Short mmCIF file of C-alpha atoms in Angstrom, two decimals:
data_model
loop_
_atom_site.label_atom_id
_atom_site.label_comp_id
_atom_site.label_asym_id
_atom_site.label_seq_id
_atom_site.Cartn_x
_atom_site.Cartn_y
_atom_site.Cartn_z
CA UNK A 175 5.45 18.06 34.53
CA UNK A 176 6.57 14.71 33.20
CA UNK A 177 5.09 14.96 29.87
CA UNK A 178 6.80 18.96 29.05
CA UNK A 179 9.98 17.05 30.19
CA UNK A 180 9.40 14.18 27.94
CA UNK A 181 8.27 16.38 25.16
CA UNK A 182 11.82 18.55 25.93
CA UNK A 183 14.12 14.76 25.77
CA UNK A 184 12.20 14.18 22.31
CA UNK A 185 13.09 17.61 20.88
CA UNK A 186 16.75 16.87 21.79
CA UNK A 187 16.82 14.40 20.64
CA UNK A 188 15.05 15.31 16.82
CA UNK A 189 17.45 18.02 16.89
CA UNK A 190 20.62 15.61 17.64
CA UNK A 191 19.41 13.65 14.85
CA UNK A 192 18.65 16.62 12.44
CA UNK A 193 22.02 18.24 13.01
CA UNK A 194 24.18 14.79 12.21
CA UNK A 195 24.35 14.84 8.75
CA UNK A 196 24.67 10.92 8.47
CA UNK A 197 21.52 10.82 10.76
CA UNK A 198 19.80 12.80 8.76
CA UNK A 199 20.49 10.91 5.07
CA UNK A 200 19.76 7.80 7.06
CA UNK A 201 16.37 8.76 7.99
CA UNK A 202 15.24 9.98 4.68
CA UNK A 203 16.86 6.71 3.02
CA UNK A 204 14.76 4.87 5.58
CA UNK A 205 11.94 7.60 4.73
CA UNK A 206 12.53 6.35 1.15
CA UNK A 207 11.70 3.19 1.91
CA UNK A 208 8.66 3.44 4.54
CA UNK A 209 6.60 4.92 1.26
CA UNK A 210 7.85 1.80 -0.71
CA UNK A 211 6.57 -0.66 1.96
CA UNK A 212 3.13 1.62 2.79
CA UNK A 213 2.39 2.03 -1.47
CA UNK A 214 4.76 -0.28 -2.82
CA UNK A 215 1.87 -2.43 -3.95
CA UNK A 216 -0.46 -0.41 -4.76
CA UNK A 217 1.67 1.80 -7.46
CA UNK A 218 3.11 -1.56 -9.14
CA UNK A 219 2.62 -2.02 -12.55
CA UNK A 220 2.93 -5.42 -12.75
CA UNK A 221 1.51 -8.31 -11.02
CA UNK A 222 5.16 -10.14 -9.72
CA UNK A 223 4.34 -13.12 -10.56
CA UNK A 224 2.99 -13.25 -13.95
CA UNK A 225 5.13 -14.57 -16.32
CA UNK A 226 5.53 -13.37 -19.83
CA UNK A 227 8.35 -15.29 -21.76
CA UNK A 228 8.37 -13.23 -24.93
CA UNK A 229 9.69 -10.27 -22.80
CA UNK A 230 12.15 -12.57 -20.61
CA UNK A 231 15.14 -10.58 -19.89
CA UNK A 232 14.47 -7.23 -21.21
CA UNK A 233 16.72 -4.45 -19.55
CA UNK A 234 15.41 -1.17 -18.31
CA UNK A 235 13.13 0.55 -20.46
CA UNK A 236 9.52 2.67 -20.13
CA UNK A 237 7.59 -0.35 -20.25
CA UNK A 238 9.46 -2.08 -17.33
CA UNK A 239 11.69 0.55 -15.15
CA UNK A 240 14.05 -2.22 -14.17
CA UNK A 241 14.08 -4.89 -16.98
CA UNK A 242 12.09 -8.54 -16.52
CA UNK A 243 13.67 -11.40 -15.41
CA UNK A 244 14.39 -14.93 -16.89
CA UNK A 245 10.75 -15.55 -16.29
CA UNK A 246 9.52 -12.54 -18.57
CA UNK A 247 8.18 -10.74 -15.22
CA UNK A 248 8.64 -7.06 -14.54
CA UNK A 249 11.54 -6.87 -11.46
CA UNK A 250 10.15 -2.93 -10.29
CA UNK A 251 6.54 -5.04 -9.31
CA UNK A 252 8.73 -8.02 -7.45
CA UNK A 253 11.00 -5.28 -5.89
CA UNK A 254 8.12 -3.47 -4.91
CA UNK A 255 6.11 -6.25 -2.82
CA UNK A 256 9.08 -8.11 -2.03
CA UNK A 257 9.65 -5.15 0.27
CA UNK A 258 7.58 -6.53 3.03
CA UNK A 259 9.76 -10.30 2.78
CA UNK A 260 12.60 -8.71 3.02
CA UNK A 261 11.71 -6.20 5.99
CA UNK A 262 9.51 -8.41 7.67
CA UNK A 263 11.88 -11.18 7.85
CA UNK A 264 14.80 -8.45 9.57
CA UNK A 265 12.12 -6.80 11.97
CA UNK A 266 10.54 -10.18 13.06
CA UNK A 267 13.89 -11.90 13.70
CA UNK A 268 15.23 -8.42 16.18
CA UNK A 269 12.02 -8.59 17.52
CA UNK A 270 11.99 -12.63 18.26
CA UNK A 271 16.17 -12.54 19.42
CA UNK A 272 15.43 -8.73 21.14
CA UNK A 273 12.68 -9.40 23.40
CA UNK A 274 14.45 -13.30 24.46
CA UNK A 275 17.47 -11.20 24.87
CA UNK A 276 16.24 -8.43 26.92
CA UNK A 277 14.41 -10.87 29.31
CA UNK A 278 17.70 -12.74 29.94
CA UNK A 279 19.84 -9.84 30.14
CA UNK A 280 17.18 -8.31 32.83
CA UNK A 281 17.44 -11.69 34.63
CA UNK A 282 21.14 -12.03 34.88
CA UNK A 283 21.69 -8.56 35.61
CA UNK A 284 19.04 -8.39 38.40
CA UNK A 285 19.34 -11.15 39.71
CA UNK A 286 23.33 -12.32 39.80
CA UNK A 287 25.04 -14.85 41.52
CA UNK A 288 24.03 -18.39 40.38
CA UNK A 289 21.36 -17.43 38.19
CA UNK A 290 23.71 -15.04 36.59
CA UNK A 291 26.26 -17.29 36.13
CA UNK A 292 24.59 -19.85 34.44
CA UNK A 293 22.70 -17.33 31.58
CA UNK A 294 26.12 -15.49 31.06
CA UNK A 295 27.59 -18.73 30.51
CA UNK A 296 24.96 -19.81 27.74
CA UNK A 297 25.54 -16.80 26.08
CA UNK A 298 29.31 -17.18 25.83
CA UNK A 299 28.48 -20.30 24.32
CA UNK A 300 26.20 -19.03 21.74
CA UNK A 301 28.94 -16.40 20.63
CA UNK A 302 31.39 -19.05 20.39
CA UNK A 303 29.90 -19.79 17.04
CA UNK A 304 30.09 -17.13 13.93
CA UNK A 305 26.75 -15.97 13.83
CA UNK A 306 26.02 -17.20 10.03
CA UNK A 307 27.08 -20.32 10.74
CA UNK A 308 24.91 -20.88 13.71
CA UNK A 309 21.90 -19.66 11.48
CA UNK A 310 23.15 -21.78 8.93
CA UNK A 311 22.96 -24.97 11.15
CA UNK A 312 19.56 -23.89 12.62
CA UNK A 313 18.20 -23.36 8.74
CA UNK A 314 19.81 -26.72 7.71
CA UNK A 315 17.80 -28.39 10.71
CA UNK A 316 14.74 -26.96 10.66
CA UNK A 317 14.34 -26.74 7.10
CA UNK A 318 14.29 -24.15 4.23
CA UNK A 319 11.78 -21.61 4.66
CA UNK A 320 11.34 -17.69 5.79
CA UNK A 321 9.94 -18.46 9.05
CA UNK A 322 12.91 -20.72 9.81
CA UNK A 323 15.37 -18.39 8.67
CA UNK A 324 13.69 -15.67 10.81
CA UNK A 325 13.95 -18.03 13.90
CA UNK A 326 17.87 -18.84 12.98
CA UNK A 327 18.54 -15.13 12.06
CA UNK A 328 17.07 -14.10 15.36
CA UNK A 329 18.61 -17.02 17.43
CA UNK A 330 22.01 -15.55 16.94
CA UNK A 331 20.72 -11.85 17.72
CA UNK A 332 19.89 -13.23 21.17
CA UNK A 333 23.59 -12.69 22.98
CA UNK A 334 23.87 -9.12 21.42
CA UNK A 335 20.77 -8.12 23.42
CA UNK A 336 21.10 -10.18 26.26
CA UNK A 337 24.93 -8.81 27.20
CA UNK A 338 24.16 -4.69 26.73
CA UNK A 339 21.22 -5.41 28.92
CA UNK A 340 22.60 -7.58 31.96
CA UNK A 341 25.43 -4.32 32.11
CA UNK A 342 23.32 -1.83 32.22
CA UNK A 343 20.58 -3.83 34.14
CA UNK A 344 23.81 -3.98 36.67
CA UNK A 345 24.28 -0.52 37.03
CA UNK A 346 21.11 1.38 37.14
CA UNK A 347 20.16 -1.68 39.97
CA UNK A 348 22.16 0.33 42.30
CA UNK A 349 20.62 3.41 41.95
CA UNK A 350 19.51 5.08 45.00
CA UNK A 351 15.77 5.04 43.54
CA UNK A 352 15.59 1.18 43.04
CA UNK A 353 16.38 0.81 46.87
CA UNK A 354 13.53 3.04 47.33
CA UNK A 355 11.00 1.34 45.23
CA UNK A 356 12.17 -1.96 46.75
CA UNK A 357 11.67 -0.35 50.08
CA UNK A 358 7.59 0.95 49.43
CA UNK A 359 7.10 -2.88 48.60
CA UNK A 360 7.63 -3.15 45.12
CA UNK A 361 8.00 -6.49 43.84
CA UNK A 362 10.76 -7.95 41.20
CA UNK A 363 8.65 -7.78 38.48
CA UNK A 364 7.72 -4.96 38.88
CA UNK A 365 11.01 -2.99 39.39
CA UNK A 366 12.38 -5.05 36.25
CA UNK A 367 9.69 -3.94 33.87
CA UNK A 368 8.63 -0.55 35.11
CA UNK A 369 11.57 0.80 36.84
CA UNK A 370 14.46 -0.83 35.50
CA UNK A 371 13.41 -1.57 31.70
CA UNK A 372 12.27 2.29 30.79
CA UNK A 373 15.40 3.49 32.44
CA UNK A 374 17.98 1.34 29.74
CA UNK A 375 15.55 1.84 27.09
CA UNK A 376 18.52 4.13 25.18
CA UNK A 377 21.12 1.17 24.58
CA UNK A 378 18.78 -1.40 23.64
CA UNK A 379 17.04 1.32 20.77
CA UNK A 380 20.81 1.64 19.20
CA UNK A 381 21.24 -2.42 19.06
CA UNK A 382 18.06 -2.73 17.62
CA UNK A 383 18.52 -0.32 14.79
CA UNK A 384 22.19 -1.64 14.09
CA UNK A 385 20.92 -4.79 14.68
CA UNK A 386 18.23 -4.53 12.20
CA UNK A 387 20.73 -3.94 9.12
CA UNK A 388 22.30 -7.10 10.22
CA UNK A 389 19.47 -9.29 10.58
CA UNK A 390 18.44 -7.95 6.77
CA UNK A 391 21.71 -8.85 5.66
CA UNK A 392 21.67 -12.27 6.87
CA UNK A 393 18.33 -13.00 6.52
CA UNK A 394 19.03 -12.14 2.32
CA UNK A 395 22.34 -13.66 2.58
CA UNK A 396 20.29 -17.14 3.69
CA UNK A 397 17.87 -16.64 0.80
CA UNK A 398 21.01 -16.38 -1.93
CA UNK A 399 22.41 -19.40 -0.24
CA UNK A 400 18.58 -20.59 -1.54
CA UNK A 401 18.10 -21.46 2.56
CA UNK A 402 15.04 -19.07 3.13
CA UNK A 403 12.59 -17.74 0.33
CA UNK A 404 12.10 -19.75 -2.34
CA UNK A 405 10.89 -19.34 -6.49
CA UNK A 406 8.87 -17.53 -6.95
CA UNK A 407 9.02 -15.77 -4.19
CA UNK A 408 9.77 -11.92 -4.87
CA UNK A 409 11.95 -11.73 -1.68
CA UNK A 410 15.13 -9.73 -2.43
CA UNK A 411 17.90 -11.92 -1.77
CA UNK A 412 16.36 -14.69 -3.29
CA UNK A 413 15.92 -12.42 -6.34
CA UNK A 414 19.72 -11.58 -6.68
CA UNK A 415 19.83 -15.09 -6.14
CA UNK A 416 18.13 -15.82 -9.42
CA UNK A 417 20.38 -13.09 -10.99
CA UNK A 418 23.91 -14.38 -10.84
CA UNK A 419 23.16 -17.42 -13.78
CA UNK A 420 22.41 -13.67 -16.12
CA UNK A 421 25.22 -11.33 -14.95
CA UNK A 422 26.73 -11.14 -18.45
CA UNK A 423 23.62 -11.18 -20.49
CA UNK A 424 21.07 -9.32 -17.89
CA UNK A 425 23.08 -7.84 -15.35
CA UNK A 426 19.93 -5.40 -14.12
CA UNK A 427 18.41 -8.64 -12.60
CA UNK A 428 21.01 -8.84 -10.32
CA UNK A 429 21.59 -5.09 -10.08
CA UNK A 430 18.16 -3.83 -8.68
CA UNK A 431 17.89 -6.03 -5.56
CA UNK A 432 21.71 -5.85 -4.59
CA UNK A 433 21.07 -1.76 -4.51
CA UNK A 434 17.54 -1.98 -2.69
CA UNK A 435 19.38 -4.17 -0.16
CA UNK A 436 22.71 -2.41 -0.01
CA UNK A 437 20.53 1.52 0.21
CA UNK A 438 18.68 0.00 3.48
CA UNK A 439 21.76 -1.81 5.16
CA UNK A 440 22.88 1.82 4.64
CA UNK A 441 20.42 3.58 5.88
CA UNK A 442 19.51 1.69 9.53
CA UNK A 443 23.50 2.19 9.79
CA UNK A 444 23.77 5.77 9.21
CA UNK A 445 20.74 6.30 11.78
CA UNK A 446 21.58 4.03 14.37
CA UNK A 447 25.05 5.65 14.25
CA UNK A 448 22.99 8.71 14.84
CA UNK A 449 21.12 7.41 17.01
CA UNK A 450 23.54 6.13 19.48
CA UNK A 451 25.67 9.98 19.16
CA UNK A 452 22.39 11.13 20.27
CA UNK A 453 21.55 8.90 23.48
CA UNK A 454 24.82 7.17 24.70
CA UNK A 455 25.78 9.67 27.56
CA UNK A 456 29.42 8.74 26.97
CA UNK A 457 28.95 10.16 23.85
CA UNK A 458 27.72 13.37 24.96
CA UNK A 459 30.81 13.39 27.44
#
C-alpha cells in the first residue's frame, strides 16, 4: 500500500515538473550537463593540460571547438574535465553546510527553549555577515585551495538550512502522530530521523537545489578572485579567471567558461523553481 502511494506522489510530481515549462528547460539544461560530467572526459580531444605555444590563443575553429588559451591548450578538453571541479566543489559544499544545517535546525526545532535559543542565536550571527565575505575571511584564513573554499562556501550555506528546518521541525512536532510515536516509546532520535526528517524532506530538496546554483557561483566567484583553484587547474572560474588579461585579443577564453557557468546557475534555478511549485503546499493552495 505504501509503495503504490509513493509510486502515485512521484508521478505527481514528474508530471508537475513536466507541465512547468521552466521546470522542464531546467532539467534538460541540467540533463545537458549530467552527459558532460558522465563522458566529458572520455570524448575530449585534448589532454587539458598539454601545452602547445605555437597554437596559443587560437579562436574557435575545427581543430579546437573553442579556441586554446594563452598556454596553447585546447579550452573544449579543460571545459570538459573541469566539469567535475566546478560541480564537485558546489555539491560538496551543500552537502557539508546541508547536513550541519539540518542537524541544527532538527535540534532547535525539537528541542526549544534553552537549547533553541542558543543555536538560533548563532545563526543570527552567522547571517549578520554577507555570505561572500564570510567565505572570503574563512578562504583568507585557511588558505587558498578547493577544499578550503568548499569548507568556506559551505560554512555560509549552514543558516539557510538550519532556519527552514527548525520551522518546519516546529510544526510537524505537533502533529497528532509524533505524540503517538512518543507515546509507544519511541526515543528522540528516533522520532527526529525517522519520523520527523522524512516528513520535511520537501523544503529542504528546494534549498538544496537553489542552494546549489549559489554555492557554484561562489565557489567560481572565489576561484576568479584566484582564492580556490589554482594554474593549471581546468576549474571554470579559475579559467575565466585566466581570460580577462585576453578579452580584446581572445575574448573566447573568457567566453566559454562564463556560458558553461552562467547555463548551469540557470538551470538548478529554473528546476528548483519548479521544484518548489511542485512540493510547497502553499503553492498548491
Amino acid at each position: 500500500m505504501r509503495s503504490q502511494v509513493r509510486k502515485k506522489k512521484r508521478k505527481e510530481l514528474w508530471y508537475k515538473i513536466y507541465s512547468n515549462k521552466a521546470a522542464l528547460a531546467g532539467l534538460i539544461i541540467l540533463g545537458i550537463y549530467a552527459l558532460i560530467l558522465i563522458f566529458g572526459p572520455l570524448v575530449a580531444p585534448y589532454d587539458p593540460y598539454e601545452i602547445d605555444l605555437q597554437n596559443k590563443l587560437q579562436g574557435p575553429s575545427m581543430e579546437h571547438l573553442m579556441g586554446t588559451d594563452d598556454k596553447g591548450r585546447d579550452i573544449l578538453s579543460r571545459i570538459l574535465y573541469g566539469s567535475y571541479l566546478t560541480v564537485g566543489v558546489g555539491f560538496s559544499a551543500v552537502l557539508f553546510g546541508g547536513s550541519i544545517g539540518i542537524l541544527l535546525g532538527l535540534v532547535a526545532g525539537y528541542y526549544g527553549g534553552r537549547v533553541d535559543s542558543i543555536i538560533s542565536r548563532m545563526i543570527d550571527v552567522m547571517l549578520a555577515f554577507p555570505g561572500i565575505l564570510l567565505a572570503l575571511a574563512i578562504v583568507s584564513a585557511l588558505g587558498t585551495s578547493l577544499i578550503n573554499v568548499t569548507i568556506a562556501v559551505g560554512f555560509f550555506s549552514i543558516p539557510m538550512f538550519a532556519r527552514i528546518v527548525r520551522g518546519s521541525t516546529m510544526e510537524v512536532k505537533k502533529l497528532e502522530y509524533i505524540d503517538a510515536v512518543r507515546t509507544l516509546g519511541a526515543n528522540n532520535i528516533v522520532i527526529l530521523f525517522r519520523h520527523i526528517l522524512p516528513n520535511i524532506l520537501s523544503p529542504i530538496i528546494i534549498q538544496a537545489s537553489m542552494r546549489l546554483a549559489t554555492a557554484i557561483l561562489s565557489a567560481a566567484g572565489l576561484s576568479f578572485l584566484g582564492l580556490g583553484a589554482q594554474p593549471p587547474s581546468p576549474e571554470w572560474g579559475a579559467m575565466l579567471s585566466a581570460g580577462r588579461d585576453f578579452l580584446f585579443n581572445a575574448p573566447h577564453m573568457a567566453l566559454f567558461p562564463g556560458i558553461m557557468i552562467s547555463f548551469l546557475v540557470l538551470g538548478l534555478n529554473l528546476l528548483g523553481d519548479g521544484l518548489r511549485d511542485a512540493l510547497d503546499p502553499r503553492m498548491k493552495a
